[in-house]
Coordinates of C-alpha atoms in Angstrom, one line a residue:
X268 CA 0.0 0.0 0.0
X269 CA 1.5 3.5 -1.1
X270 CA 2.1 5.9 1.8
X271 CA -1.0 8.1 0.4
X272 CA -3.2 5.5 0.2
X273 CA -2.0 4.8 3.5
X274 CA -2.7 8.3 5.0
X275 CA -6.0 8.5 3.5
X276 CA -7.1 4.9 5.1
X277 CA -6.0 6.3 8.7
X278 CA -7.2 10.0 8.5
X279 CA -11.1 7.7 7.2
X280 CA -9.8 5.9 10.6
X281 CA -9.4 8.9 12.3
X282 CA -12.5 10.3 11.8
X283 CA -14.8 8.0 12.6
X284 CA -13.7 7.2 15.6
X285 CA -14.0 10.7 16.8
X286 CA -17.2 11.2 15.3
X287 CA -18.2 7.9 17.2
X288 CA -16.3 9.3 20.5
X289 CA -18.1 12.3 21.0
X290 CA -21.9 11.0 19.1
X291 CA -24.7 12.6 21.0
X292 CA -27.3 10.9 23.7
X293 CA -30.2 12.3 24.6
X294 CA -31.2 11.4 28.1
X295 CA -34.6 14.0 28.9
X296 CA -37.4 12.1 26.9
X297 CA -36.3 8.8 28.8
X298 CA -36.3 10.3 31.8
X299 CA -39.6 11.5 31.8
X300 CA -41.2 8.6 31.9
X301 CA -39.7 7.5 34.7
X302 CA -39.2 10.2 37.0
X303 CA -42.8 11.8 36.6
X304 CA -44.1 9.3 38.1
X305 CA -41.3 7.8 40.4
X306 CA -41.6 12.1 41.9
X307 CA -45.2 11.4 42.4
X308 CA -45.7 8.6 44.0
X309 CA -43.0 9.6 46.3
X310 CA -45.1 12.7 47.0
X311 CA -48.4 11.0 47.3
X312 CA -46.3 8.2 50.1
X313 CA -44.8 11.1 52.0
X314 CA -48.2 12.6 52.6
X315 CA -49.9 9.4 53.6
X316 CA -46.9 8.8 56.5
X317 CA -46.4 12.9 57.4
X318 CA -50.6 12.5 57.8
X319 CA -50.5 9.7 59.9
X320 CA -47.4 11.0 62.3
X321 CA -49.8 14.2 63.3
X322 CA -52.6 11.8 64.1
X323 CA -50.7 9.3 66.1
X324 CA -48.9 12.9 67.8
X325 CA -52.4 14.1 68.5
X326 CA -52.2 10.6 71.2
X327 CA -49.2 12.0 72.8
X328 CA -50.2 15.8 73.0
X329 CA -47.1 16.3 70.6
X330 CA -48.1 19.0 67.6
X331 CA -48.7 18.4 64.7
X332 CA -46.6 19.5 61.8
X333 CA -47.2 19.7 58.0
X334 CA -44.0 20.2 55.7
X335 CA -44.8 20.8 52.0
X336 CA -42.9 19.9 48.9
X337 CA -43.2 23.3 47.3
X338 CA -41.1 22.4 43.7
X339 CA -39.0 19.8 42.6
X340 CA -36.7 20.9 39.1
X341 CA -34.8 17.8 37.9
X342 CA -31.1 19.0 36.2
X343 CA -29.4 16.2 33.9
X344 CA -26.3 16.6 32.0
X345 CA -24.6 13.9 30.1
X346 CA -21.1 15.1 28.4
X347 CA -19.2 12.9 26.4
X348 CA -15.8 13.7 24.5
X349 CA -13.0 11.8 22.6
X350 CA -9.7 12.1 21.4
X351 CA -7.2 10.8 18.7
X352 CA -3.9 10.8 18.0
X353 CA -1.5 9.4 15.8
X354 CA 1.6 8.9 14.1
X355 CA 2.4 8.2 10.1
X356 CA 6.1 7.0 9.2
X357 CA 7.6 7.0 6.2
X358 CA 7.7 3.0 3.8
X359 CA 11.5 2.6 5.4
X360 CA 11.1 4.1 8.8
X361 CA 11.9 1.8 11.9
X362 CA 8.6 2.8 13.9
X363 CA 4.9 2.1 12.2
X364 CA 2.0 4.4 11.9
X365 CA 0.3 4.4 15.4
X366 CA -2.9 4.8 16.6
X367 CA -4.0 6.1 20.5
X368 CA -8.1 7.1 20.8
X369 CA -9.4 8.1 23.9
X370 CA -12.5 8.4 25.2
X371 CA -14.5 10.6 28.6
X372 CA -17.3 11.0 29.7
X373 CA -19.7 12.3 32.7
X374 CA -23.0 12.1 33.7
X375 CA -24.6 14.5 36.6
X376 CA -28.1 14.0 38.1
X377 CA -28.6 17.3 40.2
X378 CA -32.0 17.2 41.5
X379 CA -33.5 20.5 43.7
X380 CA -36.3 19.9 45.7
X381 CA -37.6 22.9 47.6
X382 CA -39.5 22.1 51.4
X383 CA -41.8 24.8 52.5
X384 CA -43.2 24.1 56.2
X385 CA -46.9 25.3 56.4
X386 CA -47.6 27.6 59.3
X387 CA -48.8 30.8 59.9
X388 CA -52.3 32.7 60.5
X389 CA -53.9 31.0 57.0
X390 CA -53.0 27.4 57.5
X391 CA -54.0 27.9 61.3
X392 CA -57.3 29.1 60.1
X393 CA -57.3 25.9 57.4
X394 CA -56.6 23.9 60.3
X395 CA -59.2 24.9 62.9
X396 CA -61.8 26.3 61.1
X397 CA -64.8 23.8 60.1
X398 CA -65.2 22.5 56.8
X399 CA -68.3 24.5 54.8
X400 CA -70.9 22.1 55.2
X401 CA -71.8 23.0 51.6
X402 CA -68.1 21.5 50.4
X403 CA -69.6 18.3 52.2
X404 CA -72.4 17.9 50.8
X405 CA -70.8 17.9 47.1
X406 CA -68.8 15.5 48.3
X407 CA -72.1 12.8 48.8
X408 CA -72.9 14.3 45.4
X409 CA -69.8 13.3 44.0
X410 CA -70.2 9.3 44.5
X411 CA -68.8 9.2 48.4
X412 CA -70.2 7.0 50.8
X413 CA -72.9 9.8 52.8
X414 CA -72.3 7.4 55.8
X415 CA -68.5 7.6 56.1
X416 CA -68.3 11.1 55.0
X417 CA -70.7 12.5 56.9
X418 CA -69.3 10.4 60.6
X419 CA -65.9 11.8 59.6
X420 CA -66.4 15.6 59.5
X421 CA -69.6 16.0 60.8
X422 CA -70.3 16.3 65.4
X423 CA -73.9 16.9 64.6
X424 CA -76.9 16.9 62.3
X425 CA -79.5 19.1 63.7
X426 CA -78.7 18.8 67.3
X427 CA -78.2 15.0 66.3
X428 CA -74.5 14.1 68.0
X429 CA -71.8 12.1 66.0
X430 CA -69.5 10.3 68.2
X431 CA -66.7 12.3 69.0
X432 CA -63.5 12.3 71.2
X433 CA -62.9 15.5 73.5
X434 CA -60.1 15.9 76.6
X435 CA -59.4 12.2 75.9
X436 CA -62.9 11.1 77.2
X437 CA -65.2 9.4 74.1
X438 CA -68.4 10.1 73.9
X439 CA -70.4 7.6 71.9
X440 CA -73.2 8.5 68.8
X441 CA -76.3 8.9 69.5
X442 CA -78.4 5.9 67.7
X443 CA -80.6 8.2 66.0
X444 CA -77.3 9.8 64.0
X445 CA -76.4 6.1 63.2
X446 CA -79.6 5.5 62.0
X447 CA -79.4 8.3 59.8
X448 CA -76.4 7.9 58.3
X449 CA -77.5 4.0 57.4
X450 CA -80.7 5.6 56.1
X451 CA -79.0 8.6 53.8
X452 CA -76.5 6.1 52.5
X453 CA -79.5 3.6 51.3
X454 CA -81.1 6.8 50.0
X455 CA -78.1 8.2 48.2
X456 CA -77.8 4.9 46.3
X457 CA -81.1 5.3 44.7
X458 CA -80.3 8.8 43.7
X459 CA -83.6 9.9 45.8
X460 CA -80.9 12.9 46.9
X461 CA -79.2 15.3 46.0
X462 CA -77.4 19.3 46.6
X463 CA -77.4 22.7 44.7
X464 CA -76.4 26.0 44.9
X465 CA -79.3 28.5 45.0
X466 CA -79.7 32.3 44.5
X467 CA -81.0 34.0 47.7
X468 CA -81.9 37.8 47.8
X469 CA -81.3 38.0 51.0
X470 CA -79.0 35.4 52.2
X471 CA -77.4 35.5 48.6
X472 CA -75.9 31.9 47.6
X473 CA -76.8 29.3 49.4
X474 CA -76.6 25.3 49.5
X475 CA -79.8 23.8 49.6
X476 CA -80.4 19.9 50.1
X477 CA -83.4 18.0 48.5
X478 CA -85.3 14.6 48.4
X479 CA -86.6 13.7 45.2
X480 CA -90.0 12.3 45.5
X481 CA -90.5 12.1 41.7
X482 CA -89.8 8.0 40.6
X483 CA -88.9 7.3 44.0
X484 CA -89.6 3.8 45.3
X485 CA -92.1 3.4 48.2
X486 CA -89.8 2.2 50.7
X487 CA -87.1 4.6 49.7
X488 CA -89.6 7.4 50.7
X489 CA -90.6 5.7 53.8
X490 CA -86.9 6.0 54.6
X491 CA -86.9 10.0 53.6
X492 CA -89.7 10.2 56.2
X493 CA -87.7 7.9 58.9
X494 CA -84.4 10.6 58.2
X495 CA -87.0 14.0 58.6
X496 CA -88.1 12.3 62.0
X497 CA -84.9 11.3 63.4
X498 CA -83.6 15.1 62.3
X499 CA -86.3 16.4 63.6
X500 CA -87.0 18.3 60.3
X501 CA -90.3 19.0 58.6
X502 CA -92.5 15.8 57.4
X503 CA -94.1 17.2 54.0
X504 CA -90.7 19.1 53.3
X505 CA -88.2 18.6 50.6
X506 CA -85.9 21.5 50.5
X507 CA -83.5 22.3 53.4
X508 CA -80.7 25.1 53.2
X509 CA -77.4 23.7 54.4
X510 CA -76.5 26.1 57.5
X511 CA -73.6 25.8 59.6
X512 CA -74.7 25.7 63.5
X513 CA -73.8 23.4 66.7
X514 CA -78.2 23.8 66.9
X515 CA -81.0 23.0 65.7
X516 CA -81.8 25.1 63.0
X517 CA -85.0 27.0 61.5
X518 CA -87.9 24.8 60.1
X519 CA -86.4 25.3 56.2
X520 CA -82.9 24.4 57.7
X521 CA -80.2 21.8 58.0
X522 CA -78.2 22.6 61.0
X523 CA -74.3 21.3 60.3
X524 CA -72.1 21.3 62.6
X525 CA -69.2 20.6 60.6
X526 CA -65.8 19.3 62.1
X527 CA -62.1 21.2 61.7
X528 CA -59.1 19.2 59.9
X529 CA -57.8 19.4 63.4
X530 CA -61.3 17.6 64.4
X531 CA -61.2 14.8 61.9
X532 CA -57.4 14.2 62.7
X533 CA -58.7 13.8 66.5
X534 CA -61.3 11.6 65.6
X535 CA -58.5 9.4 63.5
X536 CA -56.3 9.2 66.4
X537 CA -59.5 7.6 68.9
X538 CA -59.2 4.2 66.6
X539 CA -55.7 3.6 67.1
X540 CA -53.9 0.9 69.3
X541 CA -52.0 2.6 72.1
X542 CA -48.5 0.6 72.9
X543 CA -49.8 -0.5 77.0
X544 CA -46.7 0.8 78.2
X545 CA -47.3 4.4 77.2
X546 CA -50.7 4.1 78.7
X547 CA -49.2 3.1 81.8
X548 CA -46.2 6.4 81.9
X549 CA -48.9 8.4 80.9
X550 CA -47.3 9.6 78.2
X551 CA -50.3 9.0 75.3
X552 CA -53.6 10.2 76.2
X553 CA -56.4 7.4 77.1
X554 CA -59.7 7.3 75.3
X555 CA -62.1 5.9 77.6
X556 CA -65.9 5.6 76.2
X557 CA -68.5 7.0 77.8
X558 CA -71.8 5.7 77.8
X559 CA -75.0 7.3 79.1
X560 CA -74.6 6.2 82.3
X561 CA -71.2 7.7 82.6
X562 CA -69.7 4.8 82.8
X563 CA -66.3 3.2 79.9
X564 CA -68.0 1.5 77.6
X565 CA -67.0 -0.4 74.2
X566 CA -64.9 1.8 71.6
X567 CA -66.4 1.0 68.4
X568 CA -63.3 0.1 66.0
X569 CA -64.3 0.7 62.4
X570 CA -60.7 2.7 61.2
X571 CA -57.8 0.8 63.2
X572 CA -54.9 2.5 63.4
X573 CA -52.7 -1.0 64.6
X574 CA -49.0 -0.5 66.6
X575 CA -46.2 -2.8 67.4
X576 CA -42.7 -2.7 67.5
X577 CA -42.1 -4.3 64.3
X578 CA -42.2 -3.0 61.0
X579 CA -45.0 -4.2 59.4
X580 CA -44.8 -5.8 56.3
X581 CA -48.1 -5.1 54.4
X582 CA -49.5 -1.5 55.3
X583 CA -51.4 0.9 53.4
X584 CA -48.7 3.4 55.6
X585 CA -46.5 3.3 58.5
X586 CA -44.8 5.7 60.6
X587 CA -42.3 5.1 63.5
X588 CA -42.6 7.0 66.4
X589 CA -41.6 6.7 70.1
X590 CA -39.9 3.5 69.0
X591 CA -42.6 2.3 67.9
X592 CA -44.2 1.0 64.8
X593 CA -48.3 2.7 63.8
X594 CA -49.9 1.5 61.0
X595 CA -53.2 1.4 58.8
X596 CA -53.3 -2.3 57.7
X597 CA -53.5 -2.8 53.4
X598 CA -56.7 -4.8 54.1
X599 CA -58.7 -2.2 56.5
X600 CA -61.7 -2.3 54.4
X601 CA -65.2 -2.0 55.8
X602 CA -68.4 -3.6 54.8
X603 CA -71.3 -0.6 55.0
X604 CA -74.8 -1.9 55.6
X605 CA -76.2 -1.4 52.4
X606 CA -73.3 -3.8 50.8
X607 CA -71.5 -1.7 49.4
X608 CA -67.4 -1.3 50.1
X609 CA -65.5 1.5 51.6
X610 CA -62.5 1.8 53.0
X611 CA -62.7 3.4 55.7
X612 CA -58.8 3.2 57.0
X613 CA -57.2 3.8 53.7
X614 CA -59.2 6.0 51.4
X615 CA -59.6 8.1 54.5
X616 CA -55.8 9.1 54.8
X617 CA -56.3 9.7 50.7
X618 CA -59.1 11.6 51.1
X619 CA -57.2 13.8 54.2
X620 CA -55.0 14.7 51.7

């Protein structure tokens, strides 16, 4: 081979090996895929756990903290780069034509994730003020269970009392607000009712609350009637306006009254298992029923917030705490009366959030 035949065969050489040295990757459409949804269900997990630490805190008297993930901007560099060098001799030189490549390259993953803890006057109000009993409402008009929404947020329906947990002491639901919220779930799944938002001249908008009568079965209506009695509300009536109020409200009115997220998280932390030794330092408060007679009755168990001291190995979410392990079981799912599922443990921690 003549020497510029030669030196055209190594500069071809040459060439592609640098072009192959430094080729560009792209990296950002792959890792989309991935990280959009690794990023949120690391979000959606960290919730769950930081929601259940402030209810199992509420036990201890501890307070409760909430930490946001404010922004999350995902940086990715990939740099490559090559080298070549070499060496051409002449037909009757001792050495021979050399070759050296060389090759770098570096890959950085420099994620920023940005924490904002939530305080202040506007999440205190958020966190203490009671949920517009209008927000609720839409909520049973939406497709949720009325009978584990409405004994979640709700102390009272006309005067009516929920069960509720206050100073550590439990007082247990009067059988009447049971009975209702058996009734209004059986009634909700016939579509006999319903909410909307009406104009008022003088009240301006307002939530009002109806019971169809209109293609109702009979014994759906003779339910209606059963939930008007129990309330105490108007026989003949259909319309109520959705009023927020620890009373008994007018004739055309629904009295609410409406829990706080701090109430709700309070009512969480009455279902879970206290470790005995902390109920024995004192160092978690004790919820003791208390029947009508005053006396510690049976705490009825339908979200169970379970505790040992080892991790468990299916939960819905777990926290550890006080060396200790708490815990909403992956299989904490109710059975309602009308036979229809909901899970009360788990979708309620979803539906905190």
């Amino acid at each position: 081979m003549g020497s510029t035949t030669h030196g055209q065969y190594f500069l071809a050489t040459a060439l592609i090996a640098s072009l192959t040295l430094s080729g560009c990757t792209h990296i950002g459409p792959d890792t989309v895929k991935v990280d959009r949804f690794d990023y949120s269900s690391a979000i959606s997990d960290s919730w769950k756990q930081q929601t259940l630490l402030n209810i199992v805190k509420l036990r201890y008297m501890d307070l409760p903290v909430f930490v946001d993930v404010s922004s999350i901007v995902a940086s990715y560099s990939l740099e490559t780069g090559g080298s070549i060098a070499g060496q051409l001799s002449s037909a009757d030189a001792i050495q021979r034509d050399s070759v050296v490549l060389g090759a770098s390259g570096k890959y950085i993953d420099r994620p920023t994730i940005t924490y904002v803890p939530l305080t202040g006057e506007k999440f205190l109000v958020g966190l203490l003020s009671p949920i517009d009993p209008k927000n609720i409402f839409s909520m049973l008009q939406s497709g949720y269970a009325a009978d584990f929404i409405l004994a979640l947020t709700v102390e009272s329906l006309n005067g009516v009392r929920n069960r509720s947990a206050v100073a550590g002491a439990m007082h247990e639901a009067d059988p009447e607000f049971l009975r209702v919220l058996e009734l209004l779930r059986e009634i909700q799944a016939a579509g006999a009712v319903g909410m909307r938002v009406e104009e008022d001249k003088a009240k301006g908008t307002i939530a009002v609350l109806f019971m169809r009568r209109d293609d109702v079965a009979p014994d759906i209506q003779e339910k209606q009637k059963e939930v008007r009695r129990l309330l105490r509300l108007p026989e003949e009536r259909q319309k109520f306006v959705l009023k927020y109020s620890p009373a008994r409200g007018e004739e055309d009115e629904l009295a609410v009254n409406s829990r706080s997220m701090l109430q709700i998280m309070a009512a969480f932390s009455s279902y879970m298992d206290v470790p005995e030794e902390h109920l024995k330092d004192r160092s978690a408060v004790p919820t003791a029923p208390i029947t009508e007679s005053g006396r510690p009755g049976k705490q009825e168990s339908r979200i169970h917030i379970r505790s040992g001291k080892e991790k468990p190995e299916h939960a819905y979410t777990a926290v550890h705490y006080r060396n200790h392990w708490f815990w909403i079981d992956d299989s904490n799912i109710a059975i309602t009366g009308s036979g229809s599922t909901t899970a009360t443990g788990r979708r309620s921690v979803r539906w905190w959030r």
